[in-house]
Tab-separated table of C-alpha atoms in Angstrom:
chain	number	residue	atom	x	y	z
A	1	LEU	CA	0.019	0.014	0.005
A	2	GLU	CA	1.323	3.459	-1.016
A	3	LEU	CA	-0.136	7.015	-0.566
A	4	HIS	CA	1.222	9.511	-2.951
A	5	LEU	CA	0.882	13.119	-1.453
A	6	ASP	CA	1.373	16.254	-3.376
A	7	ARG	CA	3.457	19.424	-2.568
A	8	ARG	CA	0.257	21.267	-1.276
A	9	ASP	CA	-0.245	18.778	1.493
A	10	TYR	CA	3.169	19.148	2.723
A	11	GLN	CA	3.152	23.117	2.371
A	12	ILE	CA	0.067	23.191	4.808
A	13	VAL	CA	1.886	21.108	7.491
A	14	GLY	CA	5.132	23.017	6.881
A	15	SER	CA	3.590	26.193	7.361
A	16	LEU	CA	1.817	25.276	10.689
A	17	LEU	CA	5.175	23.974	11.856
A	18	GLU	CA	6.960	27.238	11.017
A	19	GLN	CA	4.330	29.214	12.924
A	20	SER	CA	5.122	27.147	16.111
A	21	GLY	CA	7.799	29.485	17.490
A	22	ASP	CA	11.367	29.368	18.518
A	23	ALA	CA	11.355	26.358	20.750
A	24	TRP	CA	11.185	24.267	17.665
A	25	GLN	CA	14.539	25.426	16.290
A	26	SER	CA	16.135	22.688	18.506
A	27	VAL	CA	14.080	19.810	17.180
A	28	SER	CA	15.844	17.232	15.508
A	29	ARG	CA	13.129	14.202	15.950
A	30	LEU	CA	9.479	14.572	15.116
A	31	VAL	CA	7.014	12.348	16.826
A	32	ALA	CA	3.363	12.071	15.435
A	33	VAL	CA	0.885	11.086	18.011
A	34	HIS	CA	-2.719	9.986	17.381
A	35	MET	CA	-4.851	9.764	20.597
A	36	GLY	CA	-8.047	8.644	19.150
A	37	ALA	CA	-9.727	5.403	18.246
A	38	THR	CA	-13.124	3.676	18.969
A	39	PRO	CA	-13.619	3.482	22.897
A	40	ASP	CA	-12.613	-0.087	22.925
A	41	ARG	CA	-9.218	0.688	21.428
A	42	SER	CA	-8.368	4.050	23.147
A	43	TRP	CA	-5.866	4.665	25.854
A	44	PRO	CA	-7.201	6.883	28.776
A	45	PHE	CA	-6.265	10.510	28.315
A	46	THR	CA	-4.172	10.449	31.299
A	47	TYR	CA	-1.797	7.858	29.773
A	48	TRP	CA	-1.403	10.020	26.790
A	49	GLN	CA	-0.582	13.096	28.911
A	50	VAL	CA	2.175	10.967	30.610
A	51	LEU	CA	3.662	9.794	27.312
A	52	ILE	CA	3.615	13.347	25.715
A	53	ALA	CA	5.281	14.825	28.841
A	54	ALA	CA	7.997	12.313	28.668
A	55	LEU	CA	8.818	12.943	25.048
A	56	ASN	CA	8.425	16.717	25.725
A	57	ALA	CA	11.180	16.442	28.273
A	58	ASP	CA	13.723	15.976	25.533
A	59	PRO	CA	14.338	19.455	23.924
A	60	HIS	CA	15.161	17.745	20.686
A	61	VAL	CA	11.748	16.088	20.238
A	62	GLY	CA	8.840	17.786	18.695
A	63	ILE	CA	5.398	16.309	18.925
A	64	VAL	CA	2.625	16.613	16.305
A	65	VAL	CA	-0.657	15.423	17.523
A	66	VAL	CA	-3.009	14.441	14.615
A	67	GLY	CA	-6.612	13.273	14.539
A	68	ALA	CA	-10.147	14.399	13.978
A	69	GLY	CA	-13.593	14.581	15.387
A	70	ALA	CA	-13.749	13.530	19.085
A	71	ASP	CA	-10.038	12.506	19.245
A	72	PHE	CA	-8.193	13.986	22.327
A	73	HIS	CA	-6.475	17.258	22.203
A	74	PRO	CA	-3.223	17.592	24.044
A	75	ALA	CA	-2.553	19.904	26.974
A	76	ALA	CA	-0.544	23.048	25.753
A	77	ALA	CA	3.122	22.696	25.913
A	78	VAL	CA	6.283	23.630	24.194
A	79	ARG	CA	7.076	21.596	21.174
A	80	VAL	CA	3.539	20.164	21.003
A	81	LEU	CA	1.451	21.139	17.938
A	82	ASP	CA	-2.063	20.321	18.206
A	83	LEU	CA	-3.422	19.461	14.593
A	84	VAL	CA	-6.292	17.657	15.726
A	85	GLY	CA	-9.337	18.590	13.506
A	86	ARG	CA	-7.245	21.182	11.574
A	87	LEU	CA	-6.238	18.778	8.643
A	88	ASP	CA	-7.923	16.835	6.096
A	89	LEU	CA	-6.754	13.147	5.420
A	90	ARG	CA	-4.103	13.959	3.073
A	91	GLU	CA	-2.621	16.600	5.178
A	92	THR	CA	-2.736	14.387	8.060
A	93	ALA	CA	-0.986	11.696	6.031
A	94	ALA	CA	1.733	14.445	5.164
A	95	ALA	CA	2.221	15.101	8.868
A	96	VAL	CA	2.763	11.503	9.560
A	97	ALA	CA	5.149	11.235	6.517
A	98	ILE	CA	7.459	13.944	7.766
A	99	ALA	CA	7.451	12.459	11.258
A	100	ASP	CA	10.299	9.881	12.376
A	101	VAL	CA	7.546	7.826	14.087
A	102	LEU	CA	3.922	7.608	14.750
A	103	VAL	CA	2.506	6.592	18.152
A	104	GLY	CA	-1.076	5.448	18.155
A	105	PRO	CA	-3.853	3.156	18.883
A	106	ASP	CA	-5.060	0.321	16.572
A	107	SER	CA	-6.847	2.604	13.926
A	108	ALA	CA	-6.652	3.674	10.538
A	109	LEU	CA	-3.605	5.947	10.956
A	110	LEU	CA	-1.282	3.023	11.513
A	111	HIS	CA	-2.311	2.049	7.900
A	112	VAL	CA	-1.590	5.690	6.740
A	113	ALA	CA	1.806	5.495	8.161
A	114	ALA	CA	2.349	2.245	6.556
A	115	ALA	CA	1.416	3.788	3.377
A	116	VAL	CA	3.895	6.757	3.557
A	117	GLY	CA	6.535	4.697	5.061
A	118	THR	CA	6.766	6.143	8.387
A	119	PRO	CA	7.537	3.668	11.172
A	120	ALA	CA	4.939	3.260	13.890
A	121	VAL	CA	4.286	1.948	17.429
A	122	GLY	CA	0.768	0.656	17.538
A	123	LEU	CA	-1.077	0.227	20.970
A	124	TYR	CA	-3.281	-2.746	21.206
A	125	GLY	CA	-5.730	-4.263	23.650
A	126	MET	CA	-8.171	-6.865	22.690
A	127	ALA	CA	-7.231	-7.219	19.090
A	128	ASP	CA	-4.145	-9.436	18.169
A	129	PRO	CA	-1.577	-7.098	16.544
A	130	ARG	CA	-0.228	-9.911	14.382
A	131	LEU	CA	-3.728	-9.783	12.589
A	132	ARG	CA	-3.956	-6.083	12.459
A	133	ILE	CA	-0.472	-4.734	11.588
A	134	PRO	CA	-0.483	-3.608	7.835
A	135	PHE	CA	1.402	-6.104	5.816
A	136	GLY	CA	5.059	-4.971	5.097
A	137	ALA	CA	4.855	-2.180	7.660
A	138	ASP	CA	7.589	-1.039	9.703
A	139	GLN	CA	5.600	-1.098	13.108
A	140	ALA	CA	5.969	-2.554	16.484
A	141	ALA	CA	3.053	-3.441	18.837
A	142	VAL	CA	2.517	-2.817	22.437
A	143	ARG	CA	-0.291	-5.080	23.870
A	144	SER	CA	-2.087	-4.413	26.941
A	145	PRO	CA	-3.134	-7.442	29.027
A	146	VAL	CA	-6.716	-6.938	28.929
A	147	ASP	CA	-9.248	-9.490	29.974
A	148	CYS	CA	-10.938	-9.768	26.406
A	149	ALA	CA	-7.661	-10.148	24.747
A	150	GLY	CA	-8.019	-11.881	21.239
A	151	CYS	CA	-11.861	-11.603	21.566
A	152	LEU	CA	-12.306	-8.991	18.781
A	153	HIS	CA	-12.832	-11.713	16.200
A	154	GLU	CA	-15.784	-13.037	18.144
A	155	LEU	CA	-17.610	-9.615	18.034
A	156	PRO	CA	-19.586	-8.258	15.036
A	157	ALA	CA	-18.127	-5.169	13.629
A	158	PRO	CA	-20.040	-1.998	14.767
A	159	ASN	CA	-22.258	-0.610	12.210
A	160	ASN	CA	-21.563	3.108	12.403
A	161	ASN	CA	-23.054	3.838	9.018
A	162	PRO	CA	-26.767	4.388	8.928
A	163	VAL	CA	-26.827	3.778	5.180
A	164	SER	CA	-27.500	0.330	4.190
A	165	TYR	CA	-25.958	-1.244	1.233
A	166	THR	CA	-27.298	-4.001	-1.035
A	167	HIS	CA	-25.443	-5.958	-3.591
């Protein structure tokens, strides 16, 4: 899977980074963080706060938080750029593409990272990452020991689309 982005996608993200201030001058590593997924796949917000604070302790690390809709917004901090809800999918893919790594839950953005060639660390709970990591992706999985681990295959997929399709 490959996703080909154009110059405009990168220009928008680059412009937002340029506006982020002088604290970003020391940044040599960029971490994209996606804090949202379906409730059964999301980390509690307090865990994200701890992770972002730990990453932010290094003055050479910049953090770009991506997402949309009801995804979490990070607390305001130096070298943390909140892009949640500010980018379309292609621009979000560009933000992931320029990052050195993406950290996020089992969600579509792990597949976007694979499609743009960005290494990722996926956070998994009940789903088996061996069945979910995009084929050929440079991704590592961290799996939480939850009671229902592996039970995802036993549950029907949620129908969030009110439109029914007939074949």
